[in-house]
PDB file of C-alpha atoms in Angstrom:
ATOM      1  CA  MET A   1      -1.832 -32.874 -11.848  1.00 39.00           C
ATOM      2  CA  LEU A   2      -1.679 -29.880  -9.595  1.00 41.00           C
ATOM      3  CA  ALA A   3       2.382 -29.979  -9.972  1.00 44.00           C
ATOM      4  CA  ARG A   4       2.379 -29.603 -13.832  1.00 41.00           C
ATOM      5  CA  MET A   5      -1.052 -27.297 -13.837  1.00 41.00           C
ATOM      6  CA  SER A   6       1.157 -24.634 -11.183  1.00 45.00           C
ATOM      7  CA  LEU A   7       3.951 -25.205 -13.320  1.00 43.00           C
ATOM      8  CA  SER A   8       1.743 -23.944 -16.409  1.00 44.00           C
ATOM      9  CA  ARG A   9       1.076 -21.160 -14.807  1.00 49.00           C
ATOM     10  CA  ARG A  10       4.676 -20.316 -13.976  1.00 49.00           C
ATOM     11  CA  ALA A  11       4.558 -17.693 -16.887  1.00 46.00           C
ATOM     12  CA  ASP A  12       2.256 -15.221 -16.199  1.00 54.00           C
ATOM     13  CA  LEU A  13       4.618 -13.927 -13.072  1.00 55.00           C
ATOM     14  CA  PHE A  14       5.058 -10.767 -12.639  1.00 58.00           C
ATOM     15  CA  LEU A  15       9.200 -11.400 -13.313  1.00 61.00           C
ATOM     16  CA  GLY A  16      11.139 -14.460 -12.885  1.00 62.00           C
ATOM     17  CA  PRO A  17      13.108 -13.800  -8.979  1.00 63.00           C
ATOM     18  CA  ALA A  18      16.548 -12.903 -10.051  1.00 66.00           C
ATOM     19  CA  ASP A  19      14.357  -9.839 -11.729  1.00 66.00           C
ATOM     20  CA  ASP A  20      12.137  -9.775  -8.514  1.00 61.00           C
ATOM     21  CA  PRO A  21      13.309  -5.756  -6.342  1.00 61.00           C
ATOM     22  CA  ARG A  22      11.715  -6.798  -3.120  1.00 58.00           C
ATOM     23  CA  LYS A  23      15.241  -8.409  -2.921  1.00 71.00           C
ATOM     24  CA  GLY A  24      17.623  -7.773  -0.867  1.00 68.00           C
ATOM     25  CA  GLY A  25      17.491  -4.937   2.136  1.00 64.00           C
ATOM     26  CA  PRO A  26      18.750  -6.369   5.598  1.00 61.00           C
ATOM     27  CA  SER A  27      19.208 -10.403   6.690  1.00 65.00           C
ATOM     28  CA  LEU A  28      18.844 -10.950   9.925  1.00 66.00           C
ATOM     29  CA  GLY A  29      19.120  -7.447  11.087  1.00 75.00           C
ATOM     30  CA  ASP A  30      17.692  -6.099  13.608  1.00 90.00           C
ATOM     31  CA  GLU A  31      14.558  -4.853  14.872  1.00 94.00           C
ATOM     32  CA  ARG A  32      14.195  -1.889  13.102  1.00 95.00           C
ATOM     33  CA  ALA A  33      16.258  -2.900   9.637  1.00 93.00           C
ATOM     34  CA  THR A  34      13.587  -5.991   9.420  1.00 93.00           C
ATOM     35  CA  LEU A  35      10.786  -3.362  10.511  1.00 96.00           C
ATOM     36  CA  VAL A  36      11.571  -1.875   7.943  1.00 96.00           C
ATOM     37  CA  ASN A  37      12.228  -3.981   5.235  1.00 93.00           C
ATOM     38  CA  TYR A  38       9.255  -5.814   5.382  1.00 94.00           C
ATOM     39  CA  LEU A  39       7.666  -2.467   4.874  1.00 97.00           C
ATOM     40  CA  ARG A  40       9.494  -1.491   1.562  1.00 96.00           C
ATOM     41  CA  ARG A  41       8.881  -4.670   0.533  1.00 94.00           C
ATOM     42  CA  GLN A  42       5.142  -4.853   0.606  1.00 97.00           C
ATOM     43  CA  ARG A  43       4.813  -0.616  -0.443  1.00 98.00           C
ATOM     44  CA  LEU A  44       7.772  -2.178  -3.679  1.00 94.00           C
ATOM     45  CA  THR A  45       4.908  -5.049  -4.122  1.00 93.00           C
ATOM     46  CA  LEU A  46       1.895  -2.308  -4.644  1.00 96.00           C
ATOM     47  CA  GLU A  47       3.797  -0.857  -7.164  1.00 95.00           C
ATOM     48  CA  MET A  48       4.711  -4.586  -8.919  1.00 91.00           C
ATOM     49  CA  LYS A  49       0.875  -5.617  -8.921  1.00 93.00           C
ATOM     50  CA  CYS A  50       0.056  -2.222 -10.638  1.00 96.00           C
ATOM     51  CA  ALA A  51       2.598  -1.439 -12.879  1.00 92.00           C
ATOM     52  CA  GLY A  52       1.311  -1.264 -17.040  1.00 93.00           C
ATOM     53  CA  LEU A  53      -2.490  -0.969 -15.750  1.00 96.00           C
ATOM     54  CA  ASP A  54      -4.001   2.056 -17.745  1.00 98.00           C
ATOM     55  CA  ALA A  55      -6.806   4.143 -15.934  1.00 98.00           C
ATOM     56  CA  GLU A  56      -9.711   2.140 -17.194  1.00 98.00           C
ATOM     57  CA  GLN A  57      -7.965  -0.867 -15.981  1.00 97.00           C
ATOM     58  CA  MET A  58      -6.376   0.638 -12.287  1.00 98.00           C
ATOM     59  CA  ALA A  59     -10.270   1.971 -12.008  1.00 97.00           C
ATOM     60  CA  ARG A  60     -12.029  -1.470 -12.146  1.00 96.00           C
ATOM     61  CA  ARG A  61     -13.822  -2.113  -9.643  1.00 95.00           C
ATOM     62  CA  ALA A  62     -13.638  -6.153  -8.494  1.00 89.00           C
ATOM     63  CA  VAL A  63     -17.767  -7.151  -9.143  1.00 86.00           C
ATOM     64  CA  PRO A  64     -20.820  -6.042  -8.433  1.00 82.00           C
ATOM     65  CA  PRO A  65     -21.101  -3.464  -5.984  1.00 88.00           C
ATOM     66  CA  SER A  66     -17.923  -4.103  -4.439  1.00 91.00           C
ATOM     67  CA  THR A  67     -16.022   0.058  -4.931  1.00 93.00           C
ATOM     68  CA  LEU A  68     -13.094  -2.077  -4.575  1.00 96.00           C
ATOM     69  CA  SER A  69     -10.262  -1.224  -7.308  1.00 97.00           C
ATOM     70  CA  LEU A  70      -6.316  -1.335  -7.774  1.00 98.00           C
ATOM     71  CA  LEU A  71      -6.363   3.227  -7.966  1.00 98.00           C
ATOM     72  CA  GLY A  72      -8.578   2.510  -4.765  1.00 97.00           C
ATOM     73  CA  ILE A  73      -6.165   0.306  -2.946  1.00 98.00           C
ATOM     74  CA  VAL A  74      -2.955   3.474  -3.881  1.00 98.00           C
ATOM     75  CA  ARG A  75      -5.993   5.565  -3.198  1.00 98.00           C
ATOM     76  CA  HIS A  76      -6.688   4.902   0.120  1.00 97.00           C
ATOM     77  CA  LEU A  77      -2.944   3.129   1.170  1.00 98.00           C
ATOM     78  CA  ALA A  78      -1.584   6.689   0.301  1.00 98.00           C
ATOM     79  CA  GLU A  79      -4.353   8.052   3.177  1.00 97.00           C
ATOM     80  CA  VAL A  80      -3.569   5.324   5.638  1.00 97.00           C
ATOM     81  CA  GLU A  81       0.047   6.185   5.534  1.00 98.00           C
ATOM     82  CA  ARG A  82      -0.649  10.128   4.938  1.00 97.00           C
ATOM     83  CA  ARG A  83      -3.506   9.582   8.374  1.00 96.00           C
ATOM     84  CA  TRP A  84      -1.176   7.466  10.510  1.00 97.00           C
ATOM     85  CA  PHE A  85       2.351   9.312   9.842  1.00 98.00           C
ATOM     86  CA  ARG A  86       1.745  12.558   9.392  1.00 97.00           C
ATOM     87  CA  LEU A  87      -1.430  13.120  12.226  1.00 95.00           C
ATOM     88  CA  VAL A  88      -0.597  10.183  15.201  1.00 96.00           C
ATOM     89  CA  MET A  89       2.823  10.473  15.047  1.00 97.00           C
ATOM     90  CA  ASP A  90       4.209  13.512  13.433  1.00 97.00           C
ATOM     91  CA  ARG A  91       0.912  14.848  14.920  1.00 95.00           C
ATOM     92  CA  GLN A  92       0.367  17.155  11.134  1.00 96.00           C
ATOM     93  CA  GLU A  93      -3.172  19.036  11.149  1.00 93.00           C
ATOM     94  CA  THR A  94      -3.473  18.372   8.022  1.00 92.00           C
ATOM     95  CA  PRO A  95      -6.393  17.933   5.760  1.00 93.00           C
ATOM     96  CA  PRO A  96      -7.891  13.882   4.427  1.00 93.00           C
ATOM     97  CA  LEU A  97      -6.095  13.741   0.400  1.00 95.00           C
ATOM     98  CA  PHE A  98      -9.039  13.078  -0.865  1.00 93.00           C
ATOM     99  CA  VAL A  99     -12.731  14.470  -0.208  1.00 87.00           C
ATOM    100  CA  ASP A 100     -16.145  13.644  -1.434  1.00 82.00           C
ATOM    101  CA  ALA A 101     -18.857  15.410  -0.079  1.00 76.00           C
ATOM    102  CA  THR A 102     -21.106  12.629  -1.535  1.00 81.00           C
ATOM    103  CA  ALA A 103     -18.975   9.728  -1.567  1.00 81.00           C
ATOM    104  CA  THR A 104     -19.604   6.849   1.633  1.00 83.00           C
ATOM    105  CA  ASP A 105     -15.895   5.889   0.586  1.00 87.00           C
ATOM    106  CA  PRO A 106     -13.920   8.802  -1.184  1.00 87.00           C
ATOM    107  CA  ASP A 107     -10.713   6.861  -1.456  1.00 88.00           C
ATOM    108  CA  PHE A 108     -12.163   4.259  -3.330  1.00 92.00           C
ATOM    109  CA  ASP A 109     -15.573   5.738  -5.473  1.00 90.00           C
ATOM    110  CA  GLY A 110     -13.351   8.740  -5.942  1.00 92.00           C
ATOM    111  CA  ALA A 111     -11.559   6.090  -8.202  1.00 94.00           C
ATOM    112  CA  VAL A 112     -12.238   6.949 -11.957  1.00 96.00           C
ATOM    113  CA  PRO A 113     -11.041   5.224 -15.096  1.00 97.00           C
ATOM    114  CA  ASP A 114      -8.653   8.992 -15.817  1.00 98.00           C
ATOM    115  CA  PRO A 115      -5.426   8.707 -16.440  1.00 98.00           C
ATOM    116  CA  ASN A 116      -4.890  12.345 -14.066  1.00 98.00           C
ATOM    117  CA  VAL A 117      -6.692  11.064 -11.578  1.00 97.00           C
ATOM    118  CA  VAL A 118      -4.502   7.967 -10.907  1.00 98.00           C
ATOM    119  CA  GLU A 119      -1.217  10.147 -11.257  1.00 98.00           C
ATOM    120  CA  GLU A 120      -2.384  12.654  -8.725  1.00 98.00           C
ATOM    121  CA  ALA A 121      -2.778   9.215  -6.132  1.00 98.00           C
ATOM    122  CA  TRP A 122       0.338   7.514  -7.592  1.00 98.00           C
ATOM    123  CA  ARG A 123       2.239  11.194  -6.712  1.00 98.00           C
ATOM    124  CA  LEU A 124       0.267  11.301  -3.249  1.00 98.00           C
ATOM    125  CA  TRP A 125       0.881   7.883  -2.086  1.00 98.00           C
ATOM    126  CA  ARG A 126       4.729   8.218  -2.827  1.00 98.00           C
ATOM    127  CA  ALA A 127       4.695  11.633  -1.216  1.00 98.00           C
ATOM    128  CA  GLU A 128       3.240   9.822   2.136  1.00 98.00           C
ATOM    129  CA  VAL A 129       5.838   7.351   1.386  1.00 98.00           C
ATOM    130  CA  ALA A 130       8.958   9.594   1.480  1.00 98.00           C
ATOM    131  CA  PHE A 131       7.180  11.150   4.246  1.00 98.00           C
ATOM    132  CA  ALA A 132       6.763   8.088   6.789  1.00 98.00           C
ATOM    133  CA  GLU A 133       9.719   6.674   5.889  1.00 98.00           C
ATOM    134  CA  GLN A 134      11.873   9.559   6.625  1.00 98.00           C
ATOM    135  CA  PHE A 135      10.418  10.525   9.753  1.00 98.00           C
ATOM    136  CA  VAL A 136      10.921   6.013  10.714  1.00 98.00           C
ATOM    137  CA  ARG A 137      14.377   7.283  10.082  1.00 97.00           C
ATOM    138  CA  ASP A 138      14.690  10.510  12.260  1.00 98.00           C
ATOM    139  CA  THR A 139      12.876   8.811  15.054  1.00 98.00           C
ATOM    140  CA  PRO A 140      15.244   7.334  16.896  1.00 95.00           C
ATOM    141  CA  ASP A 141      13.030   4.765  19.377  1.00 97.00           C
ATOM    142  CA  LEU A 142      10.989   2.894  18.084  1.00 98.00           C
ATOM    143  CA  GLY A 143       8.617   3.564  21.504  1.00 98.00           C
ATOM    144  CA  PHE A 144       8.347   7.043  20.603  1.00 98.00           C
ATOM    145  CA  VAL A 145       4.582   6.906  21.448  1.00 97.00           C
ATOM    146  CA  GLY A 146       1.584   8.932  19.161  1.00 96.00           C
ATOM    147  CA  THR A 147      -1.814   9.289  19.826  1.00 92.00           C
ATOM    148  CA  ASP A 148      -5.093   8.557  17.849  1.00 85.00           C
ATOM    149  CA  ASP A 149      -8.793   8.996  19.577  1.00 84.00           C
ATOM    150  CA  TRP A 150      -9.768   5.975  17.627  1.00 82.00           C
ATOM    151  CA  ALA A 151      -6.560   3.656  18.234  1.00 78.00           C
ATOM    152  CA  GLY A 152      -5.263   5.748  21.471  1.00 89.00           C
ATOM    153  CA  LYS A 153      -1.263   4.981  21.925  1.00 95.00           C
ATOM    154  CA  LEU A 154       0.712   3.752  19.474  1.00 95.00           C
ATOM    155  CA  SER A 155       3.911   2.937  19.547  1.00 98.00           C
ATOM    156  CA  LEU A 156       6.222   3.664  16.394  1.00 98.00           C
ATOM    157  CA  ARG A 157       7.079  -0.434  16.535  1.00 98.00           C
ATOM    158  CA  GLU A 158       3.849  -0.816  16.465  1.00 97.00           C
ATOM    159  CA  LEU A 159       2.485   1.072  13.506  1.00 98.00           C
ATOM    160  CA  LEU A 160       4.823  -0.638  11.410  1.00 98.00           C
ATOM    161  CA  VAL A 161       4.066  -3.845  12.194  1.00 98.00           C
ATOM    162  CA  HIS A 162       0.784  -2.074  11.125  1.00 97.00           C
ATOM    163  CA  MET A 163       1.664  -1.212   8.198  1.00 98.00           C
ATOM    164  CA  VAL A 164       2.550  -4.676   6.767  1.00 98.00           C
ATOM    165  CA  GLU A 165      -0.835  -5.692   7.704  1.00 98.00           C
ATOM    166  CA  GLU A 166      -2.630  -3.008   6.058  1.00 98.00           C
ATOM    167  CA  TYR A 167      -0.549  -3.035   2.663  1.00 98.00           C
ATOM    168  CA  ALA A 168       0.050  -7.229   2.557  1.00 97.00           C
ATOM    169  CA  ARG A 169      -3.923  -7.208   3.763  1.00 97.00           C
ATOM    170  CA  HIS A 170      -4.292  -4.846   1.069  1.00 97.00           C
ATOM    171  CA  ASN A 171      -2.231  -6.940  -1.669  1.00 96.00           C
ATOM    172  CA  GLY A 172      -3.917  -9.609  -1.731  1.00 95.00           C
ATOM    173  CA  HIS A 173      -6.771  -7.990  -2.796  1.00 96.00           C
ATOM    174  CA  ALA A 174      -4.148  -6.418  -5.521  1.00 96.00           C
ATOM    175  CA  ASP A 175      -3.589  -9.975  -6.464  1.00 93.00           C
ATOM    176  CA  LEU A 176      -6.613 -10.824  -7.131  1.00 93.00           C
ATOM    177  CA  LEU A 177      -7.985  -7.244  -9.417  1.00 95.00           C
ATOM    178  CA  ARG A 178      -4.777  -7.801 -11.275  1.00 94.00           C
ATOM    179  CA  GLU A 179      -5.702 -11.961 -12.415  1.00 92.00           C
ATOM    180  CA  ARG A 180      -8.391 -10.373 -13.011  1.00 92.00           C
ATOM    181  CA  ILE A 181      -7.876  -7.768 -15.278  1.00 93.00           C
ATOM    182  CA  ASP A 182      -5.282  -9.884 -17.290  1.00 90.00           C
ATOM    183  CA  GLY A 183      -5.053 -13.121 -15.510  1.00 87.00           C
ATOM    184  CA  ARG A 184      -0.983 -12.605 -14.565  1.00 84.00           C
ATOM    185  CA  LEU A 185      -0.704 -13.888 -11.653  1.00 78.00           C
ATOM    186  CA  GLY A 186       2.159 -12.516  -8.319  1.00 67.00           C
ATOM    187  CA  VAL A 187       4.485 -13.514  -5.555  1.00 63.00           C
TER     188      VAL A 187
END
């Protein structure tokens, strides 16, 4: 019974294994290639979870009183990318991406069903990902250390592992949110 149920739900998957954009990348690569590839796959997974949704669906909350939404996750991960790579690693002084003096958590509280808000979130996320990817390419030593008031000293190696973990956790949330929106299942 369980095997039959699993097979019937396969039709709801995002795409077939042959069409998965996460395929490829280094296999049996060195440490850098492996970390970068796993992070690339997690970033692509986020995009896949959100593909084809309108602003209302992107901003739809999980369950009250939670503010969790796919749009909130995109905004949050844009801010996470900015904070760790620009502030901690590159030591830039740059303000938060999403600021609202009335919001408890502006990444999620500001995730409203407006096409412009969705477009801005993706634009900012892509810009932060591009910066992070360039920073990693330009930094020859994974032992490079950044310093953070909250986390203390952190190597680029540790940050890459942390980013894979951060995306994996939120992609798990995204799985549930997407299934609730339209029944689609992810891999």
